[in-house]
Short mmCIF file of C-alpha atoms in Angstrom, two decimals:
data_model
loop_
_atom_site.label_atom_id
_atom_site.label_comp_id
_atom_site.label_asym_id
_atom_site.label_seq_id
_atom_site.Cartn_x
_atom_site.Cartn_y
_atom_site.Cartn_z
CA UNK A 24 143.47 -167.27 110.40
CA UNK A 25 145.60 -164.68 108.61
CA UNK A 26 148.26 -162.99 110.70
CA UNK A 27 147.99 -159.23 111.15
CA UNK A 28 150.41 -157.35 108.85
CA UNK A 29 151.14 -153.72 109.77
CA UNK A 30 150.59 -151.17 106.94
CA UNK A 31 154.21 -150.08 107.09
CA UNK A 32 155.29 -153.60 106.14
CA UNK A 33 152.82 -153.69 103.25
CA UNK A 34 154.17 -150.36 102.09
CA UNK A 35 157.74 -151.62 102.23
CA UNK A 36 156.66 -154.67 100.22
CA UNK A 37 155.07 -152.46 97.58
CA UNK A 38 158.22 -150.35 97.39
CA UNK A 39 160.38 -153.43 96.94
CA UNK A 40 157.99 -154.75 94.30
CA UNK A 41 158.29 -151.49 92.39
CA UNK A 42 162.08 -151.52 92.52
CA UNK A 43 162.20 -155.14 91.29
CA UNK A 44 159.73 -154.73 88.42
CA UNK A 45 160.90 -151.19 87.60
CA UNK A 46 157.54 -149.54 88.02
CA UNK A 47 157.16 -146.13 89.64
CA UNK A 48 156.33 -146.13 93.34
CA UNK A 49 153.47 -143.71 93.87
CA UNK A 50 151.62 -144.59 97.08
CA UNK A 51 149.40 -141.46 97.08
CA UNK A 52 148.43 -141.94 93.43
CA UNK A 53 149.59 -138.44 92.52
CA UNK A 54 149.20 -137.31 88.95
CA UNK A 55 152.63 -137.28 87.37
CA UNK A 56 151.66 -135.91 83.96
CA UNK A 57 153.31 -138.92 82.34
CA UNK A 58 150.39 -139.36 79.96
CA UNK A 59 151.33 -136.12 78.18
CA UNK A 60 154.78 -137.52 77.48
CA UNK A 61 153.61 -141.03 76.68
CA UNK A 62 150.95 -140.06 74.13
CA UNK A 63 151.97 -140.12 70.47
CA UNK A 64 152.44 -136.81 68.68
CA UNK A 65 149.30 -135.98 66.73
CA UNK A 66 150.65 -133.15 64.59
CA UNK A 67 152.09 -135.16 61.67
CA UNK A 68 148.87 -137.08 61.02
CA UNK A 69 146.81 -133.90 61.46
CA UNK A 70 148.78 -132.09 58.76
CA UNK A 71 148.21 -134.87 56.22
CA UNK A 72 144.40 -134.85 56.54
CA UNK A 73 143.53 -132.72 53.53
CA UNK A 74 144.76 -133.77 50.08
CA UNK A 75 147.52 -131.58 48.68
CA UNK A 76 146.18 -128.67 46.68
CA UNK A 77 148.17 -126.99 43.93
CA UNK A 78 147.53 -123.87 41.95
CA UNK A 79 149.66 -121.78 39.62
CA UNK A 80 150.65 -118.96 42.05
CA UNK A 81 151.90 -121.39 44.72
CA UNK A 82 154.04 -123.26 42.21
CA UNK A 83 155.48 -120.00 40.88
CA UNK A 84 156.26 -118.87 44.42
CA UNK A 85 157.83 -122.23 45.24
CA UNK A 86 160.31 -122.15 42.33
CA UNK A 87 161.32 -118.49 41.90
CA UNK A 88 164.48 -119.53 39.97
CA UNK A 89 162.36 -120.81 37.05
CA UNK A 90 160.95 -117.28 36.52
CA UNK A 91 157.53 -118.46 35.44
CA UNK A 92 154.78 -115.93 34.72
CA UNK A 93 151.12 -116.25 35.68
CA UNK A 94 149.51 -114.88 32.53
CA UNK A 95 146.00 -114.58 33.97
CA UNK A 96 147.32 -112.53 36.89
CA UNK A 97 149.40 -110.31 34.60
CA UNK A 98 146.34 -109.67 32.47
CA UNK A 99 144.25 -108.80 35.50
CA UNK A 100 146.86 -106.32 36.77
CA UNK A 101 147.06 -104.80 33.29
CA UNK A 102 143.28 -104.41 33.24
CA UNK A 103 143.36 -102.68 36.62
CA UNK A 104 146.04 -100.29 35.35
CA UNK A 105 143.99 -99.51 32.24
CA UNK A 106 140.88 -98.88 34.28
CA UNK A 107 142.80 -96.53 36.59
CA UNK A 108 144.02 -94.58 33.56
CA UNK A 109 140.43 -94.06 32.47
CA UNK A 110 139.53 -92.86 35.96
CA UNK A 111 137.54 -96.01 36.70
CA UNK A 112 139.74 -97.27 39.53
CA UNK A 113 138.66 -98.11 43.06
CA UNK A 114 137.94 -95.00 45.19
CA UNK A 115 140.55 -93.78 47.68
CA UNK A 116 140.43 -95.23 51.18
CA UNK A 117 139.09 -92.81 53.80
CA UNK A 118 141.92 -91.66 56.09
CA UNK A 119 139.85 -90.01 58.83
CA UNK A 120 136.42 -90.51 60.40
CA UNK A 121 135.16 -87.35 58.65
CA UNK A 122 136.21 -88.78 55.26
CA UNK A 123 134.38 -92.01 55.85
CA UNK A 124 131.25 -90.12 56.88
CA UNK A 125 131.37 -88.02 53.73
CA UNK A 126 131.75 -91.14 51.57
CA UNK A 127 128.83 -93.09 53.04
CA UNK A 128 125.48 -92.68 51.34
CA UNK A 129 122.88 -90.61 53.12
CA UNK A 130 119.46 -92.11 53.48
CA UNK B 2 140.86 -123.46 45.99
CA UNK B 3 139.73 -124.64 49.46
CA UNK B 4 137.38 -122.26 51.24
CA UNK B 5 138.46 -119.92 54.04
CA UNK B 6 137.38 -122.27 56.81
CA UNK B 7 139.44 -125.07 55.39
CA UNK B 8 142.43 -122.73 55.03
CA UNK B 9 142.00 -121.72 58.66
CA UNK B 10 141.86 -125.36 59.65
CA UNK B 11 145.03 -126.10 57.69
CA UNK B 12 146.71 -123.19 59.47
CA UNK B 13 145.65 -124.66 62.82
CA UNK B 14 147.00 -128.06 61.83
CA UNK B 15 150.42 -126.65 61.00
CA UNK B 16 150.38 -124.60 64.20
CA UNK B 17 149.62 -127.68 66.26
CA UNK B 18 152.45 -129.59 64.64
CA UNK B 19 154.95 -126.77 65.19
CA UNK B 20 154.09 -126.23 68.86
CA UNK B 21 153.14 -129.72 69.95
CA UNK B 22 156.37 -130.69 71.71
CA UNK B 23 156.66 -127.42 73.65
CA UNK B 24 153.02 -127.59 74.70
CA UNK B 25 153.40 -131.18 75.85
CA UNK B 26 156.41 -130.24 77.96
CA UNK B 27 154.48 -127.42 79.65
CA UNK B 28 151.46 -129.68 80.12
CA UNK B 29 153.67 -132.27 81.77
CA UNK B 30 154.98 -129.70 84.26
CA UNK B 31 151.60 -128.07 84.86
CA UNK B 32 149.76 -131.34 85.49
CA UNK B 33 152.52 -132.97 87.55
CA UNK B 34 151.35 -133.00 91.18
CA UNK B 35 154.78 -134.00 92.44
CA UNK B 36 156.24 -130.63 91.45
CA UNK B 37 155.92 -127.50 93.63
CA UNK B 38 152.72 -125.50 92.98
CA UNK B 39 154.62 -122.36 92.04
CA UNK B 40 156.39 -124.07 89.14
CA UNK B 41 153.17 -125.71 88.01
CA UNK B 42 151.39 -122.38 88.05
CA UNK B 43 154.16 -120.81 86.03
CA UNK B 44 153.93 -123.58 83.45
CA UNK B 45 150.17 -123.05 83.24
CA UNK B 46 150.70 -119.34 82.59
CA UNK B 47 153.14 -120.23 79.83
CA UNK B 48 150.54 -122.58 78.34
CA UNK B 49 148.08 -119.71 78.25
CA UNK B 50 150.46 -117.65 76.11
CA UNK B 51 150.18 -120.08 73.19
CA UNK B 52 147.97 -118.82 70.41
CA UNK B 53 144.60 -120.01 69.24
CA UNK B 54 146.00 -122.06 66.37
CA UNK B 55 148.36 -124.17 68.46
CA UNK B 56 145.73 -126.11 70.38
CA UNK B 57 144.75 -129.48 68.97
CA UNK B 58 141.11 -128.84 69.89
CA UNK B 59 140.99 -126.00 67.35
CA UNK B 60 141.45 -128.53 64.58
CA UNK B 61 138.26 -129.85 63.07
CA UNK B 62 137.98 -132.56 60.49
CA UNK B 63 136.12 -130.97 57.60
CA UNK B 64 135.00 -132.50 54.33
CA UNK B 65 138.03 -133.13 52.13
CA UNK B 66 135.99 -132.48 49.02
CA UNK B 67 133.62 -129.62 49.85
CA UNK B 68 134.97 -128.19 53.15
CA UNK B 69 131.68 -128.70 54.95
CA UNK B 70 131.99 -128.86 58.74
CA UNK B 71 128.99 -130.94 59.62
CA UNK B 72 127.80 -134.42 58.76
CA UNK B 73 131.29 -135.81 58.16
CA UNK B 74 131.70 -139.55 57.79
CA UNK B 75 135.08 -139.76 59.47
CA UNK B 76 136.14 -143.04 57.89
CA UNK B 77 136.22 -141.29 54.52
CA UNK B 78 136.69 -137.69 55.64
CA UNK B 79 133.75 -136.68 53.48
CA UNK B 80 130.45 -134.99 54.23
CA UNK B 81 127.40 -137.18 53.86
CA UNK B 82 126.43 -135.74 50.51
CA UNK B 83 129.92 -135.95 49.02
CA UNK B 84 130.14 -139.48 50.37
CA UNK B 85 126.89 -140.42 48.61
CA UNK B 86 128.01 -138.82 45.38
CA UNK B 87 131.36 -140.55 45.36
CA UNK B 88 129.93 -143.87 46.43
CA UNK B 89 127.35 -143.80 43.65
CA UNK B 90 130.10 -142.92 41.16
CA UNK B 91 132.04 -145.92 42.41
CA UNK B 92 135.00 -143.84 43.61
CA UNK B 93 135.03 -145.40 47.08
CA UNK B 94 136.32 -148.97 46.87
CA UNK B 95 134.19 -151.49 48.71
CA UNK B 96 131.23 -149.14 49.16
CA UNK B 97 128.00 -149.92 47.38
CA UNK B 98 124.40 -149.08 47.91
CA UNK B 99 122.51 -151.44 50.17
CA UNK B 100 119.70 -153.40 48.54
CA UNK B 101 117.88 -156.48 49.80
#
């Protein structure tokens, strides 16, 4: 027949066990939040999910010292300027509520 | 050019990476039951101040090819249709159409 062991003795044993094997002594099983520190960082792998995408404006912006020119963009801006000169530009933005009411179509 | 949803997702991914360590530290404090409740509550309030694009749950794996959000085969990161197209073109090594 097994001898009766008081709980305090069992607790002391557990404590000693923890100190010997260098585990944390947590008799009430409290949440310590250790899992948030233990988990690997997910950011770096998240960032590399999509393949790298390059286009002309980003490359121009990346190397301003090379002074490259995006010809398509220049042409577009020139077209906009020309259209404005002929009075075919985009209409002015409404500044007040009354303006926006005047500009909307009546049905 | 990737579509707007993909751009938003990329933004979220960079936000997560930039704020991950700080968020983890606050999470550790907020979820730690051995710390006084007042400090934990304060840490939780700090967590709430982080923006939308710093939470890892905001990130969604979309199709790498078409940007579609649904029907993604995660092993390839492609939507089911893009997967089929690429597989039939032989662009996915080791994938071939089943036939028996």
